[in-house]
mmCIF file of C-alpha atoms in Angstrom:
data_model
loop_
_atom_site.group_PDB
_atom_site.id
_atom_site.type_symbol
_atom_site.label_atom_id
_atom_site.label_comp_id
_atom_site.label_asym_id
_atom_site.label_seq_id
_atom_site.Cartn_x
_atom_site.Cartn_y
_atom_site.Cartn_z
ATOM 1 C CA UNK C 1 18.712 17.044 7.983
ATOM 2 C CA UNK C 2 16.071 18.515 10.460
ATOM 3 C CA UNK C 3 17.006 17.877 14.115
ATOM 4 C CA UNK C 4 14.509 17.244 16.765
ATOM 5 C CA UNK C 5 15.007 17.817 20.103
ATOM 6 C CA UNK C 6 12.664 16.252 23.242
ATOM 7 C CA UNK C 7 12.356 17.488 26.398
ATOM 8 C CA UNK C 8 12.642 16.144 29.056
ATOM 9 C CA UNK C 9 14.592 13.242 28.432
ATOM 10 C CA UNK C 10 12.681 11.509 31.448
ATOM 11 C CA UNK C 11 10.098 12.590 33.326
ATOM 12 C CA UNK C 12 8.590 10.462 36.681
ATOM 13 C CA UNK C 13 5.101 10.744 36.862
ATOM 14 C CA UNK C 14 2.615 9.363 39.347
ATOM 15 C CA UNK C 15 -0.497 7.122 38.422
ATOM 16 C CA UNK C 16 -3.587 8.796 37.145
ATOM 17 C CA UNK C 17 -1.232 12.123 36.832
ATOM 18 C CA UNK C 18 -0.143 13.223 33.903
ATOM 19 C CA UNK C 19 3.016 13.090 31.648
ATOM 20 C CA UNK C 20 3.873 15.980 29.255
ATOM 21 C CA UNK C 21 6.429 15.395 26.347
ATOM 22 C CA UNK C 22 7.659 18.441 24.105
ATOM 23 C CA UNK C 23 9.224 18.013 20.741
ATOM 24 C CA UNK C 24 11.162 20.699 19.156
ATOM 25 C CA UNK C 25 12.124 21.059 15.366
ATOM 26 C CA UNK C 26 15.080 22.657 13.557
ATOM 27 C CA UNK C 27 12.803 22.996 10.777
ATOM 28 C CA UNK C 28 9.310 24.142 10.597
ATOM 29 C CA UNK C 29 7.336 20.793 9.315
ATOM 30 C CA UNK C 30 4.127 22.203 8.146
ATOM 31 C CA UNK C 31 3.562 21.564 4.717
ATOM 32 C CA UNK C 32 1.073 24.643 3.817
ATOM 33 C CA UNK C 33 -0.208 22.873 0.010
ATOM 34 C CA UNK C 34 -1.947 20.052 2.266
ATOM 35 C CA UNK C 35 -2.162 22.309 5.615
ATOM 36 C CA UNK C 36 -0.545 19.340 7.599
ATOM 37 C CA UNK C 37 1.702 18.844 10.639
ATOM 38 C CA UNK C 38 4.253 15.728 9.005
ATOM 39 C CA UNK C 39 5.082 15.017 12.722
ATOM 40 C CA UNK C 40 4.467 11.635 14.804
ATOM 41 C CA UNK C 41 5.307 9.897 18.056
ATOM 42 C CA UNK C 42 5.563 6.626 19.203
ATOM 43 C CA UNK C 43 5.666 4.246 21.870
ATOM 44 C CA UNK C 44 8.800 2.014 22.615
ATOM 45 C CA UNK C 45 8.400 -0.562 25.377
ATOM 46 C CA UNK C 46 11.173 -2.184 26.603
ATOM 47 C CA UNK C 47 12.004 -5.153 23.685
ATOM 48 C CA UNK C 48 9.528 -3.986 21.863
ATOM 49 C CA UNK C 49 9.737 -2.418 18.378
ATOM 50 C CA UNK C 50 8.160 1.296 18.353
ATOM 51 C CA UNK C 51 4.475 1.752 18.083
ATOM 52 C CA UNK C 52 2.974 4.415 15.941
ATOM 53 C CA UNK C 53 0.536 7.046 18.493
ATOM 54 C CA UNK C 54 0.209 9.814 17.145
ATOM 55 C CA UNK C 55 0.942 10.930 13.340
ATOM 56 C CA UNK C 56 -0.249 14.612 11.601
ATOM 57 C CA UNK C 57 1.067 15.383 14.769
ATOM 58 C CA UNK C 58 -2.528 15.146 16.338
ATOM 59 C CA UNK C 59 -4.354 12.282 15.280
ATOM 60 C CA UNK C 60 -4.558 9.343 17.253
ATOM 61 C CA UNK C 61 -4.033 5.799 15.665
ATOM 62 C CA UNK C 62 -6.475 3.292 15.692
ATOM 63 C CA UNK C 63 -6.626 1.384 18.557
ATOM 64 C CA UNK C 64 -4.551 3.869 20.638
ATOM 65 C CA UNK C 65 -6.258 5.068 24.335
ATOM 66 C CA UNK C 66 -7.885 9.057 24.168
ATOM 67 C CA UNK C 67 -5.878 9.744 27.127
ATOM 68 C CA UNK C 68 -2.811 9.877 24.479
ATOM 69 C CA UNK C 69 -2.900 13.315 22.497
ATOM 70 C CA UNK C 70 -1.026 15.354 20.541
ATOM 71 C CA UNK C 71 -0.605 19.624 19.812
ATOM 72 C CA UNK C 72 1.340 21.589 18.374
ATOM 73 C CA UNK C 73 2.206 23.229 14.983
ATOM 74 C CA UNK C 74 5.144 24.371 12.683
ATOM 75 C CA UNK C 75 8.333 23.643 14.779
ATOM 76 C CA UNK C 76 6.962 22.960 18.685
ATOM 77 C CA UNK C 77 4.842 20.020 19.708
ATOM 78 C CA UNK C 78 3.568 18.389 22.777
ATOM 79 C CA UNK C 79 2.836 14.618 23.689
ATOM 80 C CA UNK C 80 -0.014 14.408 26.536
ATOM 81 C CA UNK C 81 -0.474 11.046 28.439
ATOM 82 C CA UNK C 82 -3.833 12.302 31.120
ATOM 83 C CA UNK C 83 -4.108 9.876 33.774
ATOM 84 C CA UNK C 84 -0.971 7.942 33.669
ATOM 85 C CA UNK C 85 -1.027 4.069 33.521
ATOM 86 C CA UNK C 86 0.518 1.449 34.052
ATOM 87 C CA UNK C 87 1.485 0.242 30.717
ATOM 88 C CA UNK C 88 2.010 3.773 29.661
ATOM 89 C CA UNK C 89 5.695 2.958 31.048
ATOM 90 C CA UNK C 90 8.071 3.560 27.632
ATOM 91 C CA UNK C 91 10.300 5.582 25.980
ATOM 92 C CA UNK C 92 8.825 7.863 23.787
ATOM 93 C CA UNK C 93 9.787 9.427 20.204
ATOM 94 C CA UNK C 94 8.896 11.833 17.928
ATOM 95 C CA UNK C 95 9.629 11.952 14.387
ATOM 96 C CA UNK C 96 9.087 14.404 11.476
ATOM 97 C CA UNK C 97 8.127 12.618 8.186
ATOM 98 C CA UNK C 98 8.218 16.520 6.229
ATOM 99 C CA UNK C 99 11.299 15.923 4.829
ATOM 100 C CA UNK C 100 14.240 12.790 3.683
ATOM 101 C CA UNK C 101 15.762 11.606 5.709
ATOM 102 C CA UNK C 102 13.014 11.183 8.444
ATOM 103 C CA UNK C 103 14.454 12.222 11.518
ATOM 104 C CA UNK C 104 13.567 11.028 15.584
ATOM 105 C CA UNK C 105 14.344 12.762 18.372
ATOM 106 C CA UNK C 106 16.161 11.475 21.037
ATOM 107 C CA UNK C 107 13.451 10.098 23.309
ATOM 108 C CA UNK C 108 12.343 10.746 26.673
ATOM 109 C CA UNK C 109 11.480 8.235 29.419
ATOM 110 C CA UNK C 110 8.346 7.885 30.549
ATOM 111 C CA UNK C 111 8.943 6.185 34.764
ATOM 112 C CA UNK C 112 5.909 5.668 37.406
ATOM 113 C CA UNK J 1 -1.854 -8.473 7.722
ATOM 114 C CA UNK J 2 0.824 -6.544 7.335
ATOM 115 C CA UNK J 3 3.846 -8.016 8.797
ATOM 116 C CA UNK J 4 7.627 -7.514 8.379
ATOM 117 C CA UNK J 5 10.737 -9.966 9.425
ATOM 118 C CA UNK J 6 14.202 -9.245 9.980
ATOM 119 C CA UNK J 7 16.237 -11.924 9.746
ATOM 120 C CA UNK J 8 20.266 -12.145 9.452
ATOM 121 C CA UNK J 9 23.355 -12.222 10.973
ATOM 122 C CA UNK J 10 23.731 -11.926 15.112
ATOM 123 C CA UNK J 11 27.752 -11.218 15.005
ATOM 124 C CA UNK J 12 29.551 -9.508 12.325
ATOM 125 C CA UNK J 13 33.007 -9.210 12.517
ATOM 126 C CA UNK J 14 34.737 -5.314 12.331
ATOM 127 C CA UNK J 15 35.334 -4.448 8.388
ATOM 128 C CA UNK J 16 32.864 -6.991 7.425
ATOM 129 C CA UNK J 17 29.872 -6.482 5.248
ATOM 130 C CA UNK J 18 26.294 -7.023 6.912
ATOM 131 C CA UNK J 19 23.587 -8.648 4.783
ATOM 132 C CA UNK J 20 20.133 -7.936 6.587
ATOM 133 C CA UNK J 21 16.871 -9.339 4.876
ATOM 134 C CA UNK J 22 13.139 -8.023 5.284
ATOM 135 C CA UNK J 23 11.008 -10.140 4.398
ATOM 136 C CA UNK J 24 6.992 -9.126 4.040
ATOM 137 C CA UNK J 25 3.449 -10.272 3.974
ATOM 138 C CA UNK J 26 0.173 -8.511 3.718
ATOM 139 C CA UNK J 27 0.982 -6.478 0.601
ATOM 140 C CA UNK J 28 3.115 -6.246 -2.406
ATOM 141 C CA UNK J 29 5.950 -4.387 -3.135
ATOM 142 C CA UNK J 30 5.070 -3.460 -6.297
ATOM 143 C CA UNK J 31 1.655 -2.071 -5.108
ATOM 144 C CA UNK J 32 1.678 2.238 -5.710
ATOM 145 C CA UNK J 33 2.874 3.634 -2.751
ATOM 146 C CA UNK J 34 4.813 1.234 -1.213
ATOM 147 C CA UNK J 35 7.319 2.102 0.571
ATOM 148 C CA UNK J 36 10.031 0.160 2.845
ATOM 149 C CA UNK J 37 12.631 1.415 5.159
ATOM 150 C CA UNK J 38 15.170 0.143 7.796
ATOM 151 C CA UNK J 39 16.120 1.560 11.067
ATOM 152 C CA UNK J 40 18.339 1.019 13.448
ATOM 153 C CA UNK J 41 18.513 1.248 17.524
ATOM 154 C CA UNK J 42 21.820 1.036 19.142
ATOM 155 C CA UNK J 43 21.141 -0.184 22.950
ATOM 156 C CA UNK J 44 19.561 2.575 25.028
ATOM 157 C CA UNK J 45 19.676 4.726 22.260
ATOM 158 C CA UNK J 46 17.513 7.023 20.016
ATOM 159 C CA UNK J 47 15.968 5.466 16.213
ATOM 160 C CA UNK J 48 18.088 6.017 13.424
ATOM 161 C CA UNK J 49 16.401 6.160 10.057
ATOM 162 C CA UNK J 50 18.954 4.294 7.421
ATOM 163 C CA UNK J 51 17.544 3.898 3.961
ATOM 164 C CA UNK J 52 14.113 3.250 1.783
ATOM 165 C CA UNK J 53 13.257 1.358 -1.253
ATOM 166 C CA UNK J 54 10.072 2.632 -3.066
ATOM 167 C CA UNK J 55 7.358 0.588 -4.910
ATOM 168 C CA UNK J 56 9.287 1.747 -8.442
ATOM 169 C CA UNK J 57 12.841 0.728 -6.938
ATOM 170 C CA UNK J 58 13.478 4.394 -6.184
ATOM 171 C CA UNK J 59 16.006 4.678 -2.761
ATOM 172 C CA UNK J 60 17.031 6.597 -0.410
ATOM 173 C CA UNK J 61 19.293 6.818 2.209
ATOM 174 C CA UNK J 62 20.589 8.472 5.638
ATOM 175 C CA UNK J 63 23.123 11.549 4.461
ATOM 176 C CA UNK J 64 25.571 10.113 6.847
ATOM 177 C CA UNK J 65 25.902 6.389 6.201
ATOM 178 C CA UNK J 66 25.025 6.544 2.516
ATOM 179 C CA UNK J 67 28.402 5.550 1.065
ATOM 180 C CA UNK J 68 28.094 2.288 3.234
ATOM 181 C CA UNK J 69 24.472 0.883 2.226
ATOM 182 C CA UNK J 70 23.216 -0.536 -0.507
ATOM 183 C CA UNK J 71 19.190 -1.221 0.192
ATOM 184 C CA UNK J 72 17.241 -3.450 -2.474
ATOM 185 C CA UNK J 73 14.704 -5.891 -3.705
ATOM 186 C CA UNK J 74 13.313 -9.242 -4.771
ATOM 187 C CA UNK J 75 9.902 -9.055 -5.333
ATOM 188 C CA UNK J 76 9.565 -12.508 -6.135
ATOM 189 C CA UNK J 77 10.441 -13.282 -2.836
ATOM 190 C CA UNK J 78 8.832 -10.386 -1.252
ATOM 191 C CA UNK J 79 11.739 -9.355 0.333
ATOM 192 C CA UNK J 80 13.710 -5.949 1.022
ATOM 193 C CA UNK J 81 17.713 -6.341 1.973
ATOM 194 C CA UNK J 82 20.120 -4.081 3.234
ATOM 195 C CA UNK J 83 23.622 -4.261 3.203
ATOM 196 C CA UNK J 84 25.555 -2.357 5.105
ATOM 197 C CA UNK J 85 29.930 -2.397 4.930
ATOM 198 C CA UNK J 86 32.928 -1.651 7.005
ATOM 199 C CA UNK J 87 31.230 -2.790 10.050
ATOM 200 C CA UNK J 88 32.382 -1.345 13.551
ATOM 201 C CA UNK J 89 31.541 -1.717 16.927
ATOM 202 C CA UNK J 90 29.550 1.560 16.710
ATOM 203 C CA UNK J 91 27.299 -0.362 14.715
ATOM 204 C CA UNK J 92 25.813 -2.388 16.814
ATOM 205 C CA UNK J 93 21.922 -2.319 17.757
ATOM 206 C CA UNK J 94 18.894 -3.503 16.450
ATOM 207 C CA UNK J 95 18.104 -2.885 13.208
ATOM 208 C CA UNK J 96 14.146 -2.828 11.847
ATOM 209 C CA UNK J 97 12.397 -2.664 8.828
ATOM 210 C CA UNK J 98 9.041 -0.573 8.557
ATOM 211 C CA UNK J 99 6.746 0.207 6.260
ATOM 212 C CA UNK J 100 5.677 3.650 5.485
ATOM 213 C CA UNK J 101 2.246 4.564 5.479
ATOM 214 C CA UNK J 102 0.615 3.924 2.413
ATOM 215 C CA UNK J 103 -1.027 6.722 0.978
ATOM 216 C CA UNK J 104 -0.593 9.360 -2.122
ATOM 217 C CA UNK J 105 2.819 8.105 -3.597
ATOM 218 C CA UNK J 106 3.411 12.035 -3.858
ATOM 219 C CA UNK J 107 3.824 12.559 -0.262
ATOM 220 C CA UNK J 108 5.618 11.457 2.598
ATOM 221 C CA UNK J 109 3.815 9.589 5.626
ATOM 222 C CA UNK J 110 4.540 7.933 8.906
ATOM 223 C CA UNK J 111 5.663 4.042 10.025
ATOM 224 C CA UNK J 112 2.746 2.437 10.920
ATOM 225 C CA UNK J 113 3.877 -1.491 10.657
ATOM 226 C CA UNK J 114 7.562 -2.607 11.625
ATOM 227 C CA UNK J 115 9.305 -5.816 12.309
ATOM 228 C CA UNK J 116 10.555 -6.966 15.858
ATOM 229 C CA UNK J 117 14.190 -6.467 15.080
ATOM 230 C CA UNK J 118 16.889 -8.176 14.625
ATOM 231 C CA UNK J 119 20.074 -7.413 16.911
ATOM 232 C CA UNK J 120 23.221 -7.435 15.690
ATOM 233 C CA UNK J 121 26.420 -7.255 17.421
ATOM 234 C CA UNK J 122 29.682 -5.724 15.930
ATOM 235 C CA UNK J 123 32.693 -7.849 17.850
ATOM 236 C CA UNK J 124 36.121 -9.166 17.148
#
């Protein structure tokens, strides 16, 4: 199974500032035949199911604010939340879907 | 509108078998490319994928839990059922069903539709 490792485990960011979350996979998740990274990011607010934010490492899901952006390729990825808002307090997970079983990172808790 | 809704017992005893049902609407389980998954989350911990069943009835299981899991579907009821045997207190958590994005059948995708989850507690 591919192991996903996020860093940090938690971070506190002031309102309006930028939060940066890193995700590393134990195996490359770039598929050459499709030229895509099989990496997604989810937001989970307390008491809620995960919500898809980003897929293909950098494509925002419809309706997701532009302050959320994803970058990276191969085995190193980043989720950036610019101009942090109060409603962004949540746990964020990366997930690889390059292979079955799909696997998630351990989560990063973002606080104000 | 795509929706998934989990149901099942809130409390099970150790060694019992857990049976969970995911009732879907807004799509058919027979549609080519449809793949429904079960994912769980212990309290305060990370997400863990458990199993998947595809439109053609192909199934896939977690490497570590495959001996305890059975996933099946009832297309007439629009339901996906997960059975987990020999429940233990460490299996306590919220169990979600989620649909993989409906794309090219030969390629894997992310989870773009989730149910709200059902909390299962394992205790005597």
